[in-house]
Short mmCIF file of C-alpha atoms in Angstrom, two decimals:
data_model
loop_
_atom_site.label_atom_id
_atom_site.label_comp_id
_atom_site.label_asym_id
_atom_site.label_seq_id
_atom_site.Cartn_x
_atom_site.Cartn_y
_atom_site.Cartn_z
CA MET A 8 141.33 -32.46 -22.21
CA THR A 9 139.52 -35.78 -21.68
CA ILE A 10 136.03 -36.72 -22.81
CA TRP A 11 133.86 -39.51 -21.41
CA LYS A 12 130.86 -41.34 -22.77
CA PHE A 13 128.37 -43.07 -20.49
CA PRO A 14 124.63 -43.68 -20.07
CA LEU A 15 122.16 -41.34 -18.44
CA THR A 16 120.61 -43.16 -15.48
CA CYS A 17 117.15 -42.46 -14.08
CA ALA A 18 116.04 -41.80 -10.55
CA ALA A 19 112.81 -43.39 -9.36
CA LYS A 20 110.76 -40.20 -9.70
CA ALA A 21 111.84 -39.71 -13.30
CA ALA A 22 110.93 -43.29 -14.10
CA LYS A 23 107.43 -42.74 -12.77
CA THR A 24 106.82 -39.87 -15.20
CA VAL A 25 107.61 -42.06 -18.16
CA LYS A 26 107.63 -45.80 -17.64
CA THR A 27 108.67 -47.92 -14.70
CA GLY A 28 110.46 -51.23 -14.48
CA GLN A 29 113.20 -50.52 -17.00
CA SER A 30 116.70 -51.82 -16.48
CA ARG A 31 119.47 -49.23 -16.32
CA PRO A 32 122.78 -49.66 -18.12
CA LYS A 33 125.94 -49.26 -16.12
CA THR A 34 128.23 -46.28 -16.49
CA THR A 35 131.12 -47.22 -18.75
CA PRO A 36 133.77 -44.83 -20.10
CA VAL A 37 134.59 -45.68 -23.71
CA SER A 38 137.20 -43.20 -24.92
CA ASN A 39 139.83 -40.68 -23.83
CA GLU A 40 141.32 -38.00 -26.07
CA ASP A 41 143.80 -35.28 -25.24
CA GLN A 42 143.30 -31.80 -26.67
CA MET A 43 145.30 -28.62 -26.50
CA HIS A 44 143.92 -25.46 -24.86
CA SER A 45 144.86 -23.30 -27.83
CA LEU A 46 143.94 -22.59 -31.41
CA LYS A 47 145.20 -26.05 -32.29
CA THR A 48 142.13 -27.58 -30.69
CA LEU A 49 140.25 -26.59 -33.86
CA SER A 50 141.56 -29.80 -35.35
CA ALA A 51 139.92 -32.57 -34.11
CA ALA A 52 136.50 -33.01 -32.98
CA VAL A 53 135.91 -32.86 -29.27
CA PHE A 54 134.13 -36.15 -28.79
CA LEU A 55 131.13 -35.59 -26.56
CA GLY A 56 129.48 -38.55 -24.88
CA LEU A 57 126.12 -39.58 -26.29
CA SER A 58 124.04 -42.45 -25.00
CA ALA A 59 120.40 -43.32 -24.73
CA LEU A 60 118.12 -44.23 -21.90
CA THR A 61 116.39 -47.57 -22.19
CA LEU A 62 113.03 -45.76 -21.88
CA PRO A 63 111.12 -45.92 -25.19
CA ALA A 64 109.57 -42.90 -26.85
CA GLN A 65 105.82 -42.67 -26.28
CA ALA A 66 104.74 -39.56 -28.16
CA GLU A 67 105.52 -37.61 -31.26
CA ILE A 68 105.36 -33.91 -32.01
CA THR A 69 106.67 -32.94 -35.42
CA ILE A 70 107.43 -30.03 -37.73
CA ASN A 71 107.31 -30.59 -41.48
CA ILE A 72 110.04 -28.30 -42.81
CA ASP A 73 108.80 -28.72 -46.37
CA SER A 74 105.36 -27.35 -45.56
CA PRO A 75 104.65 -24.09 -47.42
CA VAL A 76 103.33 -22.52 -44.21
CA ILE A 77 104.95 -23.23 -40.85
CA GLU A 78 103.63 -22.04 -37.53
CA PRO A 79 106.63 -21.96 -35.15
CA MET A 80 106.33 -24.49 -32.34
CA PRO A 81 106.23 -23.00 -28.81
CA PHE A 82 108.91 -24.54 -26.58
CA ALA A 83 110.34 -23.91 -23.14
CA VAL A 84 113.88 -24.39 -21.85
CA PRO A 85 113.98 -23.53 -18.15
CA ASP A 86 117.46 -22.93 -16.77
CA PHE A 87 119.15 -26.27 -16.30
CA ILE A 88 119.45 -27.50 -12.73
CA ASP A 89 122.78 -26.97 -10.97
CA GLU A 90 123.56 -30.38 -9.50
CA GLY A 91 126.85 -29.23 -8.07
CA GLY A 92 129.52 -26.75 -9.12
CA ALA A 93 127.77 -25.78 -12.35
CA GLY A 94 127.38 -22.07 -11.59
CA GLU A 95 126.67 -20.08 -14.75
CA TYR A 96 127.03 -23.15 -16.96
CA ALA A 97 123.49 -24.25 -16.07
CA THR A 98 121.96 -21.01 -17.32
CA ASN A 99 124.35 -20.49 -20.23
CA ILE A 100 123.81 -23.95 -21.68
CA ALA A 101 120.04 -23.54 -21.56
CA ARG A 102 120.34 -20.16 -23.31
CA VAL A 103 122.45 -21.60 -26.14
CA VAL A 104 119.95 -24.44 -26.62
CA ALA A 105 117.11 -21.92 -26.79
CA ALA A 106 119.01 -19.68 -29.22
CA ASP A 107 119.81 -22.62 -31.52
CA LEU A 108 116.19 -23.70 -31.75
CA ALA A 109 114.65 -20.22 -32.01
CA GLY A 110 117.25 -19.29 -34.63
CA THR A 111 115.83 -21.83 -37.06
CA GLY A 112 112.55 -19.95 -37.31
CA LEU A 113 110.76 -23.25 -36.66
CA PHE A 114 110.43 -22.74 -32.91
CA VAL A 115 109.38 -19.86 -30.66
CA GLU A 116 110.41 -19.77 -27.02
CA THR A 117 107.80 -19.37 -24.28
CA PRO A 118 108.81 -16.36 -22.14
CA LYS A 119 110.03 -17.24 -18.67
CA ASP A 120 107.62 -14.80 -17.05
CA ALA A 121 104.76 -16.91 -18.43
CA TYR A 122 105.87 -20.03 -16.55
CA ILE A 123 103.42 -21.41 -14.00
CA SER A 124 105.56 -24.35 -12.90
CA ARG A 125 109.22 -24.20 -11.98
CA ILE A 126 111.66 -27.01 -12.64
CA THR A 127 113.45 -27.50 -9.32
CA SER A 128 114.80 -31.01 -9.82
CA PHE A 129 115.82 -32.92 -12.92
CA ASP A 130 114.05 -36.04 -11.64
CA ALA A 131 110.84 -34.35 -10.46
CA PRO A 132 107.57 -35.29 -12.22
CA ILE A 133 106.47 -32.85 -14.94
CA ALA A 134 103.35 -30.79 -14.19
CA TYR A 135 102.02 -31.08 -17.73
CA PRO A 136 98.79 -29.06 -17.16
CA ASP A 137 100.84 -26.02 -16.14
CA TRP A 138 102.79 -26.11 -19.40
CA GLN A 139 99.69 -26.86 -21.45
CA ALA A 140 98.01 -23.80 -19.94
CA ILE A 141 100.66 -21.51 -21.46
CA ASN A 142 100.51 -23.30 -24.84
CA THR A 143 104.00 -24.80 -24.65
CA GLN A 144 104.23 -27.85 -26.90
CA ALA A 145 107.80 -28.99 -26.25
CA LEU A 146 109.57 -28.84 -22.87
CA ILE A 147 113.30 -29.36 -22.46
CA THR A 148 114.67 -29.97 -18.98
CA GLY A 149 118.30 -30.43 -18.08
CA ALA A 150 120.90 -30.52 -15.37
CA VAL A 151 124.60 -29.72 -15.15
CA GLN A 152 127.27 -30.94 -12.77
CA ALA A 153 130.81 -29.60 -12.79
CA GLY A 154 133.94 -30.31 -10.82
CA GLY A 155 137.63 -30.08 -11.56
CA ASP A 156 138.20 -30.52 -15.26
CA ARG A 157 134.89 -32.25 -15.91
CA ILE A 158 131.37 -31.11 -16.74
CA VAL A 159 128.34 -33.34 -17.23
CA VAL A 160 125.18 -32.19 -19.04
CA LYS A 161 121.97 -34.21 -19.26
CA PHE A 162 118.55 -33.43 -20.71
CA ARG A 163 115.10 -34.78 -21.48
CA LEU A 164 112.54 -33.67 -24.09
CA TYR A 165 108.81 -33.85 -23.36
CA ASP A 166 105.71 -33.63 -25.55
CA VAL A 167 103.57 -31.43 -23.32
CA PHE A 168 100.14 -32.05 -24.81
CA THR A 169 100.39 -35.84 -24.78
CA GLY A 170 102.14 -35.80 -21.42
CA ALA A 171 105.01 -38.07 -22.37
CA PRO A 172 108.73 -37.91 -23.14
CA LEU A 173 109.81 -37.64 -26.76
CA GLY A 174 112.76 -39.92 -27.36
CA ASP A 175 115.41 -40.93 -24.86
CA GLY A 176 117.26 -38.87 -22.31
CA LEU A 177 120.85 -38.13 -23.26
CA GLN A 178 123.96 -37.21 -21.31
CA PHE A 179 127.18 -35.53 -22.41
CA ALA A 180 130.44 -35.22 -20.53
CA GLY A 181 133.61 -33.30 -21.25
CA THR A 182 135.81 -30.50 -20.04
CA PRO A 183 134.42 -27.05 -19.20
CA GLY A 184 135.83 -25.66 -22.45
CA THR A 185 133.37 -27.82 -24.41
CA TRP A 186 130.20 -26.51 -22.75
CA ARG A 187 128.94 -24.72 -25.87
CA ARG A 188 129.42 -27.87 -27.93
CA MET A 189 127.39 -29.81 -25.39
CA ALA A 190 124.64 -27.19 -25.64
CA HIS A 191 124.67 -27.52 -29.44
CA LYS A 192 124.46 -31.31 -29.08
CA VAL A 193 121.37 -30.98 -26.91
CA ALA A 194 119.75 -28.61 -29.43
CA ASP A 195 120.70 -30.92 -32.31
CA ALA A 196 118.98 -33.86 -30.62
CA VAL A 197 115.81 -31.83 -30.00
CA TYR A 198 115.77 -30.41 -33.54
CA SER A 199 116.25 -33.83 -35.14
CA ARG A 200 113.60 -35.54 -33.04
CA ILE A 201 110.95 -32.95 -33.83
CA THR A 202 111.76 -32.21 -37.49
CA GLY A 203 113.13 -35.58 -38.59
CA GLU A 204 116.03 -33.72 -40.24
CA GLY A 205 119.73 -34.17 -39.60
CA PRO A 206 121.49 -31.98 -37.04
CA TYR A 207 123.72 -29.01 -37.84
CA PHE A 208 124.23 -26.83 -34.75
CA ASP A 209 127.41 -28.64 -33.63
CA SER A 210 129.48 -27.45 -36.57
CA ARG A 211 131.99 -24.76 -37.48
CA VAL A 212 132.42 -22.26 -40.30
CA VAL A 213 135.70 -21.12 -41.85
CA TYR A 214 135.57 -17.74 -43.56
CA VAL A 215 137.57 -14.71 -44.66
CA ALA A 216 137.75 -12.00 -41.98
CA GLU A 217 138.20 -8.56 -43.53
CA SER A 218 139.48 -5.23 -42.25
CA GLY A 219 140.52 -1.85 -43.64
CA PRO A 220 138.95 0.33 -46.32
CA LYS A 221 137.01 -1.33 -49.10
CA ASN A 222 139.60 -0.51 -51.77
CA GLN A 223 142.51 -1.74 -49.63
CA ARG A 224 140.92 -4.62 -47.76
CA GLN A 225 143.11 -6.89 -45.63
CA LYS A 226 142.01 -10.50 -45.35
CA ARG A 227 142.79 -13.43 -43.07
CA LEU A 228 141.21 -16.81 -42.38
CA GLY A 229 138.96 -17.17 -39.35
CA VAL A 230 136.95 -20.04 -37.95
CA MET A 231 133.97 -19.94 -35.60
CA ASP A 232 131.00 -21.89 -34.34
CA TYR A 233 128.09 -21.91 -36.79
CA ASP A 234 126.41 -19.13 -34.75
CA GLY A 235 129.41 -16.78 -34.77
CA ALA A 236 130.80 -17.67 -31.34
CA ASN A 237 134.34 -18.77 -30.49
CA ILE A 238 136.05 -16.90 -33.32
CA GLN A 239 139.70 -17.81 -33.83
CA TYR A 240 142.08 -16.71 -36.58
CA LEU A 241 144.16 -19.14 -38.61
CA THR A 242 146.34 -16.76 -40.66
CA ASP A 243 147.56 -13.20 -40.46
CA SER A 244 146.63 -10.53 -42.97
CA SER A 245 150.03 -10.28 -44.67
CA SER A 246 148.59 -11.67 -47.91
CA ILE A 247 145.14 -11.91 -49.43
CA VAL A 248 143.31 -15.19 -48.83
CA LEU A 249 140.13 -16.39 -50.52
CA ALA A 250 137.67 -19.28 -50.73
CA PRO A 251 138.54 -21.53 -47.76
CA ARG A 252 137.02 -25.02 -47.81
CA PHE A 253 136.88 -27.70 -45.11
CA SER A 254 137.88 -31.29 -45.82
CA PRO A 255 135.18 -33.95 -45.38
CA ALA A 256 136.70 -34.86 -41.99
CA GLY A 257 137.09 -31.22 -40.93
CA ASP A 258 140.80 -31.68 -40.21
CA ARG A 259 142.17 -29.72 -43.19
CA ILE A 260 141.34 -26.53 -45.04
CA LEU A 261 141.97 -25.63 -48.67
CA TYR A 262 142.22 -21.97 -49.62
CA THR A 263 143.61 -19.59 -52.23
CA SER A 264 146.46 -17.29 -51.20
CA TYR A 265 148.28 -14.43 -52.93
CA ALA A 266 151.41 -14.96 -50.81
CA SER A 267 153.54 -15.31 -53.96
CA GLY A 268 151.86 -12.36 -55.66
CA PHE A 269 149.64 -14.64 -57.74
CA PRO A 270 146.74 -16.83 -56.65
CA SER A 271 147.81 -20.30 -55.60
CA ILE A 272 146.16 -23.13 -53.67
CA TYR A 273 147.32 -23.95 -50.15
CA LEU A 274 146.47 -26.80 -47.81
CA MET A 275 146.32 -26.18 -44.04
CA ASP A 276 146.38 -28.78 -41.29
CA VAL A 277 143.92 -27.47 -38.70
CA ALA A 278 145.65 -29.11 -35.73
CA SER A 279 149.11 -27.68 -36.36
CA LEU A 280 148.19 -24.74 -38.62
CA GLN A 281 150.99 -25.84 -40.91
CA THR A 282 150.42 -25.01 -44.58
CA ARG A 283 151.86 -26.11 -47.89
CA ASN A 284 151.47 -24.96 -51.44
CA LEU A 285 149.81 -27.58 -53.60
CA GLY A 286 152.11 -27.54 -56.56
CA GLU A 287 152.79 -23.98 -57.67
CA LEU A 288 153.52 -24.13 -61.39
CA PRO A 289 155.47 -21.33 -63.14
CA GLY A 290 153.27 -19.22 -65.38
CA THR A 291 150.00 -20.46 -63.91
CA MET A 292 147.42 -19.35 -61.37
CA THR A 293 145.38 -21.85 -59.34
CA PHE A 294 142.20 -21.05 -57.42
CA ALA A 295 138.66 -22.17 -56.44
CA PRO A 296 139.73 -25.45 -54.78
CA ARG A 297 137.42 -28.03 -53.24
CA PHE A 298 137.92 -31.50 -51.75
CA SER A 299 136.52 -34.71 -53.16
CA PRO A 300 134.10 -36.54 -50.82
CA ASP A 301 136.83 -38.94 -49.67
CA GLY A 302 139.30 -36.10 -49.06
CA SER A 303 142.02 -37.58 -51.26
CA THR A 304 141.63 -35.30 -54.28
CA VAL A 305 141.39 -31.57 -54.88
CA VAL A 306 139.47 -30.19 -57.84
CA PHE A 307 140.32 -26.62 -58.84
CA SER A 308 140.76 -24.08 -61.64
CA LEU A 309 144.10 -23.49 -63.32
CA GLU A 310 144.77 -20.47 -65.55
CA GLN A 311 147.56 -20.69 -68.07
CA GLY A 312 148.14 -18.56 -71.13
CA GLY A 313 144.87 -16.73 -70.65
CA ASN A 314 142.77 -19.88 -70.54
CA THR A 315 141.14 -21.36 -67.43
CA ASP A 316 140.26 -25.05 -67.12
CA ILE A 317 139.37 -27.45 -64.32
CA TYR A 318 141.93 -29.92 -62.99
CA ALA A 319 142.00 -32.59 -60.31
CA MET A 320 145.04 -33.32 -58.14
CA ASP A 321 145.79 -36.35 -55.98
CA ILE A 322 146.86 -34.79 -52.67
CA GLY A 323 149.24 -37.61 -51.77
CA SER A 324 151.18 -37.87 -55.03
CA GLY A 325 150.60 -34.40 -56.47
CA GLN A 326 149.61 -35.97 -59.79
CA MET A 327 147.27 -33.76 -61.82
CA ARG A 328 144.82 -34.50 -64.60
CA GLN A 329 142.94 -32.03 -66.77
CA LEU A 330 139.14 -32.40 -66.71
CA THR A 331 138.03 -29.68 -69.14
CA ASN A 332 139.62 -28.34 -72.31
CA ALA A 333 137.80 -25.33 -73.69
CA PRO A 334 138.64 -21.73 -74.65
CA SER A 335 136.08 -20.52 -72.08
CA ILE A 336 136.53 -19.89 -68.35
CA GLU A 337 135.72 -23.02 -66.32
CA THR A 338 135.71 -22.56 -62.56
CA SER A 339 134.02 -23.15 -59.18
CA PRO A 340 133.94 -26.96 -59.36
CA SER A 341 132.07 -28.94 -56.68
CA TYR A 342 131.75 -32.72 -56.33
CA SER A 343 128.48 -34.58 -55.90
CA PRO A 344 128.34 -36.34 -52.50
CA ASP A 345 129.07 -39.73 -54.08
CA GLY A 346 132.08 -38.30 -55.97
CA SER A 347 130.81 -39.41 -59.37
CA GLN A 348 130.05 -35.97 -60.85
CA ILE A 349 131.24 -32.37 -60.73
CA VAL A 350 129.13 -29.25 -61.06
CA PHE A 351 130.91 -26.10 -62.25
CA GLU A 352 130.39 -22.74 -63.89
CA SER A 353 131.46 -21.90 -67.43
CA ASP A 354 130.95 -19.05 -69.89
CA ARG A 355 131.24 -21.35 -72.91
CA SER A 356 127.71 -20.31 -73.99
CA GLY A 357 128.64 -16.62 -73.84
CA THR A 358 127.50 -16.00 -70.25
CA GLN A 359 128.20 -17.72 -66.93
CA GLN A 360 126.06 -20.86 -66.62
CA VAL A 361 126.07 -24.05 -64.56
CA TYR A 362 127.18 -27.40 -66.01
CA ILE A 363 127.59 -30.96 -64.78
CA MET A 364 130.17 -33.47 -65.98
CA SER A 365 131.60 -36.80 -64.88
CA ALA A 366 134.25 -36.59 -62.15
CA SER A 367 136.70 -37.99 -64.71
CA GLY A 368 135.96 -35.19 -67.17
CA GLY A 369 134.37 -35.46 -70.58
CA GLU A 370 131.25 -33.93 -72.04
CA ALA A 371 129.39 -31.47 -69.82
CA VAL A 372 125.65 -30.82 -69.72
CA ARG A 373 124.25 -27.38 -69.02
CA ILE A 374 121.58 -27.42 -66.31
CA SER A 375 120.88 -23.70 -65.75
CA GLY A 376 118.17 -22.37 -68.00
CA GLY A 377 116.75 -19.18 -66.54
CA LYS A 378 117.54 -15.57 -67.35
CA GLY A 379 120.75 -14.06 -66.04
CA ARG A 380 124.20 -15.33 -65.05
CA TYR A 381 124.83 -18.31 -62.79
CA SER A 382 127.98 -18.88 -60.74
CA THR A 383 129.54 -20.57 -57.66
CA PRO A 384 127.47 -23.78 -57.80
CA VAL A 385 127.83 -26.17 -54.87
CA TRP A 386 126.26 -29.58 -54.43
CA SER A 387 124.09 -30.23 -51.38
CA PRO A 388 125.47 -32.82 -48.93
CA ARG A 389 122.13 -34.64 -49.36
CA GLY A 390 122.76 -34.86 -53.10
CA ASP A 391 119.31 -33.55 -54.02
CA MET A 392 120.01 -29.89 -54.85
CA ILE A 393 122.60 -27.47 -56.15
CA ALA A 394 122.94 -24.00 -54.65
CA PHE A 395 124.20 -21.14 -56.79
CA THR A 396 124.67 -17.38 -57.16
CA LYS A 397 122.54 -15.67 -59.79
CA GLN A 398 122.88 -12.19 -61.26
CA ASN A 399 119.90 -10.79 -63.13
CA GLU A 400 118.60 -7.28 -63.83
CA GLY A 401 121.11 -5.63 -61.52
CA ARG A 402 120.36 -7.86 -58.51
CA PHE A 403 122.21 -10.81 -57.01
CA HIS A 404 120.44 -13.85 -55.63
CA ILE A 405 121.22 -17.07 -53.79
CA GLY A 406 119.15 -19.88 -55.27
CA VAL A 407 118.72 -23.63 -55.37
CA MET A 408 117.70 -26.05 -58.11
CA LEU A 409 117.37 -29.78 -58.50
CA THR A 410 120.42 -31.49 -59.98
CA ASP A 411 118.81 -31.59 -63.43
CA GLY A 412 118.25 -27.82 -63.33
CA THR A 413 114.51 -27.96 -62.69
CA GLU A 414 112.54 -26.35 -59.87
CA GLU A 415 114.82 -23.33 -59.59
CA ARG A 416 114.01 -21.26 -56.52
CA LEU A 417 115.58 -17.92 -55.60
CA LEU A 418 115.98 -17.53 -51.85
CA THR A 419 117.42 -14.00 -51.55
CA ALA A 420 117.84 -10.74 -53.45
CA SER A 421 120.16 -7.81 -52.75
CA PHE A 422 122.86 -5.56 -54.14
CA LEU A 423 125.39 -8.43 -53.80
CA ASP A 424 124.70 -11.95 -52.49
CA GLU A 425 127.20 -14.64 -53.44
CA GLY A 426 129.11 -17.78 -52.49
CA PRO A 427 126.61 -20.23 -50.94
CA THR A 428 127.74 -23.01 -48.59
CA TRP A 429 125.55 -25.81 -47.23
CA ALA A 430 124.95 -26.73 -43.59
CA PRO A 431 125.82 -30.38 -42.84
CA ASN A 432 122.14 -31.40 -43.02
CA GLY A 433 121.51 -29.75 -46.40
CA ARG A 434 118.64 -27.61 -45.11
CA VAL A 435 120.33 -24.24 -44.48
CA ILE A 436 122.65 -22.12 -46.64
CA MET A 437 125.17 -19.51 -45.53
CA PHE A 438 126.51 -16.87 -47.94
CA THR A 439 128.16 -13.46 -48.29
CA ARG A 440 126.10 -10.28 -48.53
CA GLU A 441 127.77 -6.95 -49.32
CA GLY A 442 126.26 -3.49 -49.25
CA ALA A 443 126.52 -0.90 -52.02
CA GLY A 444 128.97 1.99 -52.18
CA ALA A 445 132.33 2.69 -50.59
CA GLY A 446 130.88 2.18 -47.15
CA GLY A 447 129.21 -1.12 -47.96
CA GLN A 448 130.53 -3.93 -45.79
CA ALA A 449 130.57 -7.65 -46.43
CA GLY A 450 128.86 -9.87 -43.90
CA LEU A 451 127.63 -13.43 -43.50
CA MET A 452 123.98 -14.38 -43.80
CA SER A 453 122.03 -17.62 -43.61
CA VAL A 454 118.69 -18.72 -45.05
CA ASP A 455 116.84 -22.03 -45.14
CA ILE A 456 116.10 -23.73 -48.44
CA SER A 457 112.51 -22.51 -48.43
CA GLY A 458 113.71 -18.89 -48.46
CA ARG A 459 112.43 -18.33 -44.92
CA ASN A 460 114.39 -17.20 -41.89
CA LEU A 461 117.01 -14.90 -43.40
CA ARG A 462 119.50 -14.13 -40.60
CA GLN A 463 122.78 -12.27 -40.17
CA ILE A 464 125.66 -14.19 -38.60
CA PRO A 465 127.56 -12.08 -36.04
CA THR A 466 131.29 -11.60 -36.70
CA GLU A 467 133.90 -9.25 -35.26
CA GLY A 468 134.10 -7.25 -38.49
CA PRO A 469 133.41 -7.58 -42.22
CA ALA A 470 133.42 -11.19 -43.38
CA SER A 471 133.06 -13.17 -46.61
CA ASP A 472 133.55 -16.56 -48.27
CA PRO A 473 132.00 -18.83 -45.60
CA ALA A 474 132.41 -22.60 -45.78
CA TRP A 475 130.54 -24.91 -43.42
CA SER A 476 132.33 -27.80 -41.74
CA PRO A 477 130.91 -31.31 -41.53
CA LEU A 478 129.04 -32.12 -38.34
CA LEU A 479 131.53 -32.47 -35.49
CA GLN A 480 131.83 -35.86 -33.85
#
């Protein structure tokens, strides 16, 4: 499959609604990349064309995510215009954009039956008073053209109450199989322009797909879009798999497998699905792996002789070095984004708590200080927070704290919440929630870092151990 990148040009009518007399860049393809039409396409990012109009932004509507009270912003996404051969793509892309934005809890969609104006042409002037009358603040218009093995999607974002575009028009081009990614790209651009935060919709999640009774659960690795669509399976259920983790480039996955009868760390190449054991050592168990920020090193737990410590391994050479040396259980290590520190859990104080040490090992400092047990810490990609699982008074919570342990905030509470993973922009957390009793099923949930907008992620069956990919390119 081939992907193009080129500018979005403006017709005269569109120019009149924003600003006239602007020069228009020529259409210039910049890259071609072949992809397979199979599970192997999970490997490498489907590069979608992004380019900006030369028309400057003239207005600004914003949402402050950190505000203690947020009134969702009304927005409208009329079906995109079919400019030839688009068929259902025009409607489907608009619906994915709307679902992405509404799913954040920061936006609320204006119902179609409230529309006064209809968007009949991508280049037609916007009837701002008609959208103002129904209290729509942000308007997204788009168009789709499809033919052969190519689909082109373009959009513009308007600030309705100031009557001006917000930011530049963008255009994406690729094969029909990438239409959902193009929709996520549109939503990402809108979300980032209005909130000022980084995008996260165009990303994937690897997780453990479960089946069978709770006491004899079968597990295999699955991967899906962040919203639960496009599920594909990476392994069979012949052996138990746990704790998958994407590499910083999204091209490899670390996970723990019981294929040998004991837990051991495996590395999977996402393009080929080939796997290899990362140094199985007789008499040991290895688990809880995670990549370093540059992808060259794996940090993990190794159990030997009844004692569990944290080790780091150079993936290329296989050389290992021990980072902790204590009679306690040290596990769930996670690097800081700059690779200089590692956060981990340890019961050296008598209960599970969260500690930070240098990435080269040495003395660790405890940062958790509240009541209860703390586990599965993971550093935010922004570097400002650490997410964790907390157990206290018979309840499990997902929480966040600053990297010095202050400003702890619990985001959830249930019978069993565990295993947080950060969205690429560091503003949303996904985790596992499991119900009580023999019939309780594990599922995936997400919540933003304010504790608002708790949502269930749809999967084909019980699911656990999610790990977010980096933003796709």
